[in-house]
PDB file of C-alpha atoms in Angstrom:
ATOM      1  CA  UNK G1094      -9.974 -26.370  36.191  1.00 50.00           C
ATOM      2  CA  UNK G1095      -8.938 -27.918  32.878  1.00 65.00           C
ATOM      3  CA  UNK G1096      -5.481 -29.312  33.584  1.00 79.00           C
ATOM      4  CA  UNK G1097      -2.795 -29.634  30.931  1.00 90.00           C
ATOM      5  CA  UNK G1098       0.775 -30.559  32.002  1.00 93.00           C
ATOM      6  CA  UNK G1099       2.146 -29.565  28.596  1.00 94.00           C
ATOM      7  CA  UNK G1100       0.998 -25.953  28.989  1.00 95.00           C
ATOM      8  CA  UNK G1101       2.347 -25.918  32.541  1.00 95.00           C
ATOM      9  CA  UNK G1102       5.757 -27.136  31.398  1.00 96.00           C
ATOM     10  CA  UNK G1103       5.829 -24.683  28.491  1.00 96.00           C
ATOM     11  CA  UNK G1104       5.184 -21.725  30.815  1.00 96.00           C
ATOM     12  CA  UNK G1105       7.440 -22.957  33.609  1.00 96.00           C
ATOM     13  CA  UNK G1106      10.394 -23.279  31.238  1.00 96.00           C
ATOM     14  CA  UNK G1107       9.872 -19.644  30.267  1.00 95.00           C
ATOM     15  CA  UNK G1108       9.299 -18.295  33.781  1.00 96.00           C
ATOM     16  CA  UNK G1109      12.568 -16.377  33.964  1.00 96.00           C
ATOM     17  CA  UNK G1110      12.070 -15.070  30.421  1.00 96.00           C
ATOM     18  CA  UNK G1111       8.666 -13.792  31.533  1.00 96.00           C
ATOM     19  CA  UNK G1112      10.319 -11.996  34.439  1.00 97.00           C
ATOM     20  CA  UNK G1113      13.053 -10.391  32.344  1.00 96.00           C
ATOM     21  CA  UNK G1114      10.617  -9.374  29.604  1.00 96.00           C
ATOM     22  CA  UNK G1115       8.259  -7.871  32.165  1.00 96.00           C
ATOM     23  CA  UNK G1116      10.972  -5.902  33.944  1.00 96.00           C
ATOM     24  CA  UNK G1117      12.380  -4.631  30.642  1.00 95.00           C
ATOM     25  CA  UNK G1118       8.897  -3.411  29.695  1.00 94.00           C
ATOM     26  CA  UNK G1119       8.530  -1.177  32.771  1.00 93.00           C
ATOM     27  CA  UNK G1120       8.106   2.439  31.733  1.00 88.00           C
ATOM     28  CA  UNK G1121      10.340   4.233  34.223  1.00 84.00           C
ATOM     29  CA  UNK G1122       8.705   7.553  33.340  1.00 84.00           C
ATOM     30  CA  UNK G1123       5.348   6.297  34.632  1.00 85.00           C
ATOM     31  CA  UNK G1124       5.980   3.735  37.370  1.00 86.00           C
ATOM     32  CA  UNK G1125       6.600   4.693  40.986  1.00 89.00           C
ATOM     33  CA  UNK G1126       7.415   2.972  44.248  1.00 89.00           C
ATOM     34  CA  UNK G1127       9.171  -0.368  44.150  1.00 91.00           C
ATOM     35  CA  UNK G1128       9.101  -0.507  40.341  1.00 94.00           C
ATOM     36  CA  UNK G1129      11.069   2.735  40.055  1.00 91.00           C
ATOM     37  CA  UNK G1130      13.885   1.636  42.366  1.00 90.00           C
ATOM     38  CA  UNK G1131      17.438   1.851  41.031  1.00 90.00           C
ATOM     39  CA  UNK G1132      18.882  -0.154  43.919  1.00 90.00           C
ATOM     40  CA  UNK G1133      20.347  -3.398  42.477  1.00 92.00           C
ATOM     41  CA  UNK G1134      19.350  -5.358  45.577  1.00 91.00           C
ATOM     42  CA  UNK G1135      15.756  -4.103  45.394  1.00 91.00           C
ATOM     43  CA  UNK G1136      15.616  -4.840  41.662  1.00 94.00           C
ATOM     44  CA  UNK G1137      16.857  -8.393  42.156  1.00 95.00           C
ATOM     45  CA  UNK G1138      14.347  -8.939  44.960  1.00 95.00           C
ATOM     46  CA  UNK G1139      11.550  -7.640  42.736  1.00 96.00           C
ATOM     47  CA  UNK G1140      12.568 -10.013  39.956  1.00 96.00           C
ATOM     48  CA  UNK G1141      12.685 -12.952  42.354  1.00 96.00           C
ATOM     49  CA  UNK G1142       9.198 -12.083  43.586  1.00 96.00           C
ATOM     50  CA  UNK G1143       7.974 -11.925  40.004  1.00 97.00           C
ATOM     51  CA  UNK G1144       9.647 -15.235  39.158  1.00 97.00           C
ATOM     52  CA  UNK G1145       8.006 -16.887  42.181  1.00 96.00           C
ATOM     53  CA  UNK G1146       4.678 -15.572  40.906  1.00 97.00           C
ATOM     54  CA  UNK G1147       5.211 -17.397  37.602  1.00 96.00           C
ATOM     55  CA  UNK G1148       6.124 -20.613  39.388  1.00 96.00           C
ATOM     56  CA  UNK G1149       2.768 -20.467  41.153  1.00 95.00           C
ATOM     57  CA  UNK G1150       0.645 -19.131  38.310  1.00 96.00           C
ATOM     58  CA  UNK G1151       1.557 -21.775  35.757  1.00 95.00           C
ATOM     59  CA  UNK G1152       0.385 -24.426  38.244  1.00 95.00           C
ATOM     60  CA  UNK G1153      -3.152 -23.412  37.347  1.00 94.00           C
ATOM     61  CA  UNK G1154      -2.753 -26.013  34.582  1.00 94.00           C
ATOM     62  CA  UNK G1155      -1.860 -28.934  36.868  1.00 94.00           C
ATOM     63  CA  UNK G1156      -3.693 -28.325  40.151  1.00 93.00           C
ATOM     64  CA  UNK G1157      -7.290 -28.322  41.250  1.00 91.00           C
ATOM     65  CA  UNK G1158      -8.706 -24.838  41.765  1.00 90.00           C
ATOM     66  CA  UNK G1159      -8.876 -24.903  45.568  1.00 91.00           C
ATOM     67  CA  UNK G1160      -5.379 -26.335  45.898  1.00 93.00           C
ATOM     68  CA  UNK G1161      -4.033 -23.804  43.399  1.00 93.00           C
ATOM     69  CA  UNK G1162      -5.319 -20.779  45.314  1.00 92.00           C
ATOM     70  CA  UNK G1163      -4.369 -22.191  48.715  1.00 93.00           C
ATOM     71  CA  UNK G1164      -0.789 -22.701  47.534  1.00 93.00           C
ATOM     72  CA  UNK G1165      -0.752 -19.193  46.056  1.00 95.00           C
ATOM     73  CA  UNK G1166      -1.812 -17.591  49.336  1.00 93.00           C
ATOM     74  CA  UNK G1167       1.652 -17.449  50.929  1.00 94.00           C
ATOM     75  CA  UNK G1168       3.030 -15.535  47.941  1.00 95.00           C
ATOM     76  CA  UNK G1169       0.097 -13.116  48.037  1.00 95.00           C
ATOM     77  CA  UNK G1170       0.591 -12.382  51.747  1.00 94.00           C
ATOM     78  CA  UNK G1171       4.352 -12.028  51.320  1.00 94.00           C
ATOM     79  CA  UNK G1172       3.932  -9.431  48.571  1.00 93.00           C
ATOM     80  CA  UNK G1173       1.017  -7.675  50.286  1.00 91.00           C
ATOM     81  CA  UNK G1174       3.083  -6.980  53.416  1.00 91.00           C
ATOM     82  CA  UNK G1175       6.340  -6.267  51.583  1.00 91.00           C
ATOM     83  CA  UNK G1176       7.489  -2.745  52.476  1.00 88.00           C
ATOM     84  CA  UNK G1177       8.289  -1.884  48.872  1.00 89.00           C
ATOM     85  CA  UNK G1178       4.805  -2.842  47.704  1.00 92.00           C
ATOM     86  CA  UNK G1179       3.175  -1.111  50.682  1.00 89.00           C
ATOM     87  CA  UNK G1180       4.886   2.091  49.534  1.00 89.00           C
ATOM     88  CA  UNK G1181       3.649   1.625  45.961  1.00 91.00           C
ATOM     89  CA  UNK G1182       0.168   2.853  44.927  1.00 91.00           C
ATOM     90  CA  UNK G1183      -2.285   0.018  44.352  1.00 91.00           C
ATOM     91  CA  UNK G1184      -3.249   1.234  40.900  1.00 91.00           C
ATOM     92  CA  UNK G1185       0.389   0.889  39.821  1.00 92.00           C
ATOM     93  CA  UNK G1186       0.633  -2.655  41.209  1.00 94.00           C
ATOM     94  CA  UNK G1187      -2.653  -3.735  39.628  1.00 94.00           C
ATOM     95  CA  UNK G1188      -1.490  -2.248  36.344  1.00 93.00           C
ATOM     96  CA  UNK G1189       1.572  -4.492  36.457  1.00 95.00           C
ATOM     97  CA  UNK G1190      -0.610  -7.510  37.236  1.00 95.00           C
ATOM     98  CA  UNK G1191      -2.534  -6.759  34.054  1.00 95.00           C
ATOM     99  CA  UNK G1192       0.679  -6.339  32.068  1.00 96.00           C
ATOM    100  CA  UNK G1193       1.839  -9.767  33.226  1.00 96.00           C
ATOM    101  CA  UNK G1194      -1.578 -11.201  32.401  1.00 96.00           C
ATOM    102  CA  UNK G1195      -1.121  -9.938  28.846  1.00 96.00           C
ATOM    103  CA  UNK G1196       2.225 -11.759  28.734  1.00 96.00           C
ATOM    104  CA  UNK G1197       0.495 -15.002  29.641  1.00 96.00           C
ATOM    105  CA  UNK G1198      -2.193 -14.575  27.018  1.00 95.00           C
ATOM    106  CA  UNK G1199       0.506 -14.007  24.396  1.00 96.00           C
ATOM    107  CA  UNK G1200       2.390 -17.095  25.544  1.00 96.00           C
ATOM    108  CA  UNK G1201      -0.788 -19.169  25.347  1.00 94.00           C
ATOM    109  CA  UNK G1202      -1.179 -18.003  21.736  1.00 93.00           C
ATOM    110  CA  UNK G1203       2.431 -18.988  21.083  1.00 95.00           C
ATOM    111  CA  UNK G1204       1.887 -22.432  22.606  1.00 95.00           C
ATOM    112  CA  UNK G1205      -1.163 -23.037  20.412  1.00 93.00           C
ATOM    113  CA  UNK G1206       0.714 -21.903  17.297  1.00 92.00           C
ATOM    114  CA  UNK G1207       3.645 -24.193  18.102  1.00 93.00           C
ATOM    115  CA  UNK G1208       1.199 -27.075  18.449  1.00 92.00           C
ATOM    116  CA  UNK G1209      -1.032 -26.212  15.517  1.00 88.00           C
ATOM    117  CA  UNK G1210      -3.665 -28.832  14.869  1.00 87.00           C
ATOM    118  CA  UNK G1211      -3.201 -30.534  18.242  1.00 92.00           C
ATOM    119  CA  UNK G1212      -5.413 -28.293  20.362  1.00 89.00           C
ATOM    120  CA  UNK G1213      -8.794 -26.878  19.411  1.00 88.00           C
ATOM    121  CA  UNK G1214      -9.836 -23.236  19.585  1.00 88.00           C
ATOM    122  CA  UNK G1215     -12.215 -24.236  22.366  1.00 90.00           C
ATOM    123  CA  UNK G1216      -9.302 -25.525  24.464  1.00 91.00           C
ATOM    124  CA  UNK G1217      -7.266 -22.381  23.782  1.00 90.00           C
ATOM    125  CA  UNK G1218     -10.210 -20.201  24.802  1.00 92.00           C
ATOM    126  CA  UNK G1219     -10.644 -22.255  27.962  1.00 93.00           C
ATOM    127  CA  UNK G1220      -6.981 -21.709  28.887  1.00 94.00           C
ATOM    128  CA  UNK G1221      -7.390 -17.988  28.273  1.00 94.00           C
ATOM    129  CA  UNK G1222     -10.397 -17.883  30.595  1.00 94.00           C
ATOM    130  CA  UNK G1223      -8.430 -19.837  33.204  1.00 93.00           C
ATOM    131  CA  UNK G1224      -5.605 -17.305  33.069  1.00 95.00           C
ATOM    132  CA  UNK G1225      -7.970 -14.343  33.368  1.00 95.00           C
ATOM    133  CA  UNK G1226      -9.859 -15.970  36.245  1.00 94.00           C
ATOM    134  CA  UNK G1227      -6.633 -16.823  38.075  1.00 95.00           C
ATOM    135  CA  UNK G1228      -5.310 -13.280  37.737  1.00 96.00           C
ATOM    136  CA  UNK G1229      -8.624 -11.801  38.844  1.00 95.00           C
ATOM    137  CA  UNK G1230      -8.706 -13.896  42.001  1.00 95.00           C
ATOM    138  CA  UNK G1231      -5.056 -13.280  42.844  1.00 95.00           C
ATOM    139  CA  UNK G1232      -5.518  -9.539  42.362  1.00 95.00           C
ATOM    140  CA  UNK G1233      -8.597  -9.453  44.607  1.00 94.00           C
ATOM    141  CA  UNK G1234      -6.820 -11.413  47.310  1.00 94.00           C
ATOM    142  CA  UNK G1235      -3.768  -9.183  47.018  1.00 94.00           C
ATOM    143  CA  UNK G1236      -5.839  -5.993  47.379  1.00 93.00           C
ATOM    144  CA  UNK G1237      -7.578  -7.415  50.452  1.00 93.00           C
ATOM    145  CA  UNK G1238      -4.326  -8.427  52.163  1.00 91.00           C
ATOM    146  CA  UNK G1239      -2.505  -5.276  51.088  1.00 91.00           C
ATOM    147  CA  UNK G1240      -5.270  -3.130  52.582  1.00 90.00           C
ATOM    148  CA  UNK G1241      -5.027  -5.058  55.852  1.00 90.00           C
ATOM    149  CA  UNK G1242      -1.267  -4.602  56.106  1.00 86.00           C
ATOM    150  CA  UNK G1243      -1.534  -0.955  55.004  1.00 86.00           C
ATOM    151  CA  UNK G1244      -3.897  -0.315  57.906  1.00 85.00           C
ATOM    152  CA  UNK G1245      -1.486  -2.022  60.303  1.00 83.00           C
ATOM    153  CA  UNK G1246       1.357   0.115  58.962  1.00 78.00           C
ATOM    154  CA  UNK G1247      -0.765   3.268  59.222  1.00 75.00           C
ATOM    155  CA  UNK G1248      -1.718   2.551  62.831  1.00 75.00           C
ATOM    156  CA  UNK G1249       1.922   1.879  63.662  1.00 71.00           C
ATOM    157  CA  UNK G1250       2.995   5.164  62.073  1.00 66.00           C
ATOM    158  CA  UNK G1251       0.234   7.039  63.880  1.00 65.00           C
ATOM    159  CA  UNK G1252       1.364   5.511  67.153  1.00 64.00           C
ATOM    160  CA  UNK G1253       4.934   6.664  66.530  1.00 56.00           C
ATOM    161  CA  UNK G1254       3.698  10.162  65.687  1.00 56.00           C
ATOM    162  CA  UNK G1255       1.576  10.270  68.828  1.00 57.00           C
ATOM    163  CA  UNK G1256       4.500   9.124  70.951  1.00 52.00           C
ATOM    164  CA  UNK G1257       6.750  11.750  69.406  1.00 50.00           C
ATOM    165  CA  UNK G1258       4.065  14.373  70.027  1.00 55.00           C
ATOM    166  CA  UNK G1259       3.917  13.445  73.732  1.00 59.00           C
ATOM    167  CA  UNK G1260       7.545  13.707  74.823  1.00 75.00           C
ATOM    168  CA  UNK G1261       8.086  13.854  78.560  1.00 81.00           C
ATOM    169  CA  UNK G1262      11.589  15.288  78.795  1.00 82.00           C
ATOM    170  CA  UNK G1263      13.480  14.247  81.893  1.00 83.00           C
ATOM    171  CA  UNK G1264      15.202  17.132  83.704  1.00 85.00           C
ATOM    172  CA  UNK G1265      17.380  17.158  86.797  1.00 84.00           C
ATOM    173  CA  UNK G1266      16.198  16.230  90.297  1.00 85.00           C
ATOM    174  CA  UNK G1267      13.373  13.954  89.096  1.00 89.00           C
ATOM    175  CA  UNK G1268      11.670  16.794  87.274  1.00 88.00           C
ATOM    176  CA  UNK G1269      10.220  16.559  83.800  1.00 86.00           C
ATOM    177  CA  UNK G1270       8.819  18.744  81.044  1.00 86.00           C
ATOM    178  CA  UNK G1271       5.807  18.060  78.827  1.00 85.00           C
ATOM    179  CA  UNK G1272       5.579  20.705  76.076  1.00 84.00           C
ATOM    180  CA  UNK G1273       2.208  20.489  74.323  1.00 79.00           C
ATOM    181  CA  UNK G1274       2.400  21.984  70.845  1.00 75.00           C
ATOM    182  CA  UNK G1275      -0.150  22.339  68.065  1.00 71.00           C
ATOM    183  CA  UNK G1276      -3.817  21.484  67.903  1.00 69.00           C
ATOM    184  CA  UNK G1277      -5.139  19.115  70.523  1.00 70.00           C
ATOM    185  CA  UNK G1278      -8.266  17.156  69.704  1.00 70.00           C
ATOM    186  CA  UNK G1279     -10.052  14.725  71.985  1.00 70.00           C
ATOM    187  CA  UNK G1280      -8.101  11.721  70.679  1.00 72.00           C
ATOM    188  CA  UNK G1281      -4.729  13.378  71.185  1.00 72.00           C
ATOM    189  CA  UNK G1282      -5.750  14.642  74.622  1.00 73.00           C
ATOM    190  CA  UNK G1283      -6.643  11.089  75.621  1.00 75.00           C
ATOM    191  CA  UNK G1284      -3.275   9.896  74.338  1.00 76.00           C
ATOM    192  CA  UNK G1285      -1.522  12.666  76.289  1.00 77.00           C
ATOM    193  CA  UNK G1286      -3.173  11.403  79.445  1.00 76.00           C
ATOM    194  CA  UNK G1287      -2.047   7.819  78.876  1.00 79.00           C
ATOM    195  CA  UNK G1288       1.485   8.561  77.700  1.00 81.00           C
ATOM    196  CA  UNK G1289       2.325  11.277  80.219  1.00 83.00           C
ATOM    197  CA  UNK G1290       1.459   9.055  83.168  1.00 86.00           C
ATOM    198  CA  UNK G1291       3.381   6.042  81.874  1.00 85.00           C
ATOM    199  CA  UNK G1292       6.433   8.132  80.936  1.00 86.00           C
ATOM    200  CA  UNK G1293       6.512   9.870  84.308  1.00 87.00           C
ATOM    201  CA  UNK G1294       6.433   6.532  86.092  1.00 87.00           C
ATOM    202  CA  UNK G1295       9.028   5.053  83.745  1.00 86.00           C
ATOM    203  CA  UNK G1296      11.400   8.029  84.126  1.00 87.00           C
ATOM    204  CA  UNK G1297      10.745   8.336  87.875  1.00 90.00           C
ATOM    205  CA  UNK G1298       9.564  11.926  87.594  1.00 90.00           C
ATOM    206  CA  UNK G1299       7.868  13.453  90.639  1.00 90.00           C
ATOM    207  CA  UNK G1300       7.350  17.002  89.337  1.00 90.00           C
ATOM    208  CA  UNK G1301       6.064  17.580  85.795  1.00 89.00           C
ATOM    209  CA  UNK G1302       5.978  20.978  84.109  1.00 87.00           C
ATOM    210  CA  UNK G1303       3.205  21.099  81.503  1.00 84.00           C
ATOM    211  CA  UNK G1304       3.756  23.945  79.068  1.00 85.00           C
ATOM    212  CA  UNK G1305       0.681  25.035  77.088  1.00 79.00           C
ATOM    213  CA  UNK G1306       2.201  28.028  75.290  1.00 79.00           C
ATOM    214  CA  UNK G1307       2.064  26.134  71.987  1.00 77.00           C
ATOM    215  CA  UNK G1308      -1.671  25.417  72.285  1.00 72.00           C
ATOM    216  CA  UNK G1309      -3.970  28.037  70.776  1.00 66.00           C
ATOM    217  CA  UNK G1310      -7.364  26.342  70.966  1.00 67.00           C
ATOM    218  CA  UNK G1311      -8.805  24.085  73.642  1.00 64.00           C
ATOM    219  CA  UNK G1312     -12.331  22.705  73.417  1.00 65.00           C
ATOM    220  CA  UNK G1313     -14.476  21.351  76.231  1.00 65.00           C
ATOM    221  CA  UNK G1314     -13.277  17.756  76.108  1.00 67.00           C
ATOM    222  CA  UNK G1315      -9.618  18.713  75.769  1.00 68.00           C
ATOM    223  CA  UNK G1316      -9.734  21.067  78.757  1.00 72.00           C
ATOM    224  CA  UNK G1317     -11.329  18.320  80.825  1.00 75.00           C
ATOM    225  CA  UNK G1318      -8.664  15.840  79.720  1.00 76.00           C
ATOM    226  CA  UNK G1319      -5.895  18.205  80.835  1.00 78.00           C
ATOM    227  CA  UNK G1320      -7.495  18.488  84.259  1.00 80.00           C
ATOM    228  CA  UNK G1321      -7.938  14.715  84.341  1.00 82.00           C
ATOM    229  CA  UNK G1322      -4.231  14.393  83.527  1.00 83.00           C
ATOM    230  CA  UNK G1323      -3.305  16.607  86.467  1.00 85.00           C
ATOM    231  CA  UNK G1324      -5.571  14.609  88.806  1.00 87.00           C
ATOM    232  CA  UNK G1325      -4.197  11.299  87.524  1.00 87.00           C
ATOM    233  CA  UNK G1326      -0.596  12.444  87.947  1.00 88.00           C
ATOM    234  CA  UNK G1327      -1.397  13.466  91.509  1.00 88.00           C
ATOM    235  CA  UNK G1328      -2.592   9.918  92.201  1.00 89.00           C
ATOM    236  CA  UNK G1329       0.782   8.483  91.146  1.00 89.00           C
ATOM    237  CA  UNK G1330       2.665  11.037  93.234  1.00 90.00           C
ATOM    238  CA  UNK G1331       3.563  13.522  90.513  1.00 89.00           C
ATOM    239  CA  UNK G1332       3.207  17.231  91.216  1.00 90.00           C
ATOM    240  CA  UNK G1333       2.286  19.387  88.214  1.00 87.00           C
ATOM    241  CA  UNK G1334       2.959  22.970  87.252  1.00 87.00           C
ATOM    242  CA  UNK G1335       1.138  24.569  84.328  1.00 83.00           C
ATOM    243  CA  UNK G1336       2.816  27.286  82.309  1.00 84.00           C
ATOM    244  CA  UNK G1337       2.129  29.340  79.216  1.00 80.00           C
ATOM    245  CA  UNK G1338      -1.663  29.336  79.474  1.00 77.00           C
ATOM    246  CA  UNK G1339      -2.973  31.635  76.767  1.00 75.00           C
ATOM    247  CA  UNK G1340      -5.828  34.039  77.604  1.00 76.00           C
ATOM    248  CA  UNK G1341      -8.241  32.287  75.247  1.00 72.00           C
ATOM    249  CA  UNK G1342      -7.437  28.933  76.831  1.00 69.00           C
ATOM    250  CA  UNK G1343      -7.957  30.401  80.289  1.00 73.00           C
ATOM    251  CA  UNK G1344     -11.309  31.864  79.203  1.00 77.00           C
ATOM    252  CA  UNK G1345     -12.467  28.519  77.831  1.00 70.00           C
ATOM    253  CA  UNK G1346     -11.567  26.787  81.086  1.00 70.00           C
ATOM    254  CA  UNK G1347     -13.359  29.412  83.188  1.00 75.00           C
ATOM    255  CA  UNK G1348     -16.473  29.169  81.006  1.00 76.00           C
ATOM    256  CA  UNK G1349     -16.428  25.432  81.611  1.00 70.00           C
ATOM    257  CA  UNK G1350     -16.384  26.050  85.333  1.00 71.00           C
ATOM    258  CA  UNK G1351     -12.920  24.560  85.768  1.00 68.00           C
ATOM    259  CA  UNK G1352     -11.066  25.920  88.764  1.00 66.00           C
ATOM    260  CA  UNK G1353      -7.368  26.811  88.777  1.00 67.00           C
ATOM    261  CA  UNK G1354      -7.342  27.446  92.528  1.00 68.00           C
ATOM    262  CA  UNK G1355      -5.563  24.237  93.470  1.00 70.00           C
ATOM    263  CA  UNK G1356      -3.111  24.306  90.572  1.00 75.00           C
ATOM    264  CA  UNK G1357       0.476  25.471  90.528  1.00 79.00           C
ATOM    265  CA  UNK G1358       0.628  27.958  87.648  1.00 79.00           C
ATOM    266  CA  UNK G1359       3.439  30.014  86.129  1.00 79.00           C
ATOM    267  CA  UNK G1360       3.196  32.689  83.469  1.00 72.00           C
ATOM    268  CA  UNK G1361       5.768  31.034  81.236  1.00 74.00           C
ATOM    269  CA  UNK G1362       8.072  28.054  81.193  1.00 71.00           C
ATOM    270  CA  UNK G1363      11.130  29.988  82.353  1.00 74.00           C
ATOM    271  CA  UNK G1364       9.299  31.172  85.460  1.00 71.00           C
ATOM    272  CA  UNK G1365       8.058  27.642  86.112  1.00 65.00           C
ATOM    273  CA  UNK G1366      11.524  26.104  85.920  1.00 71.00           C
ATOM    274  CA  UNK G1367      12.901  28.656  88.389  1.00 69.00           C
ATOM    275  CA  UNK G1368      10.526  27.426  91.080  1.00 65.00           C
TER     276      UNK G1368
END
């Protein structure tokens, strides 16, 4: 990179001005997510993040390229995993990167004008290319890290949803209830198997009532998983009672050759709980 301490100092001295100008330019009718926040604390945090960006970016004029990007990496990761930015669409964030890039190009023009005759057009063009290259690399690295943390957040949210959709409710006398509601695919059925066993052991349940009245459709793999669940619970000393089996679910199980002979079955949950 073509280093120039004078350009670095010029930009660094105006770092907070860059931040205030950028924030004032936000079109609140178009931005969403973190940029649309009206919370004073969130706004101040956003400005501090933007200011830190300027502190790093202007170092493109005093550091070697590898060192510059290595030092920038912590800021990129911090912003990529920031909850406010994770909740903001990427196209909005990248749009603001480009708006800030335009600020820098304007400030480079101002620097050249203030120092007319000192720097050539070739040098000014080189600085412009440096700015564009730096922004391009930072944006690519941000998108990569942001995607990684978005996937982590998504998996975490899915795990919470799965846990909430597999609630083993502790009743009296070491009994428990597992109401299965909604569609059950193979993945959810597998999760039911894992969670039900661990929750029964954790809550010291020895008799689990599994209510299927909220399940309308059961495919081959799901039916097998339910039977596997019953067998697995038996191995850890938990008796099971099925209730609310719909006719279509019963037909599917029979067609699969699954036997209900050894199972404790009740017509509905109320009947099961009276046992």
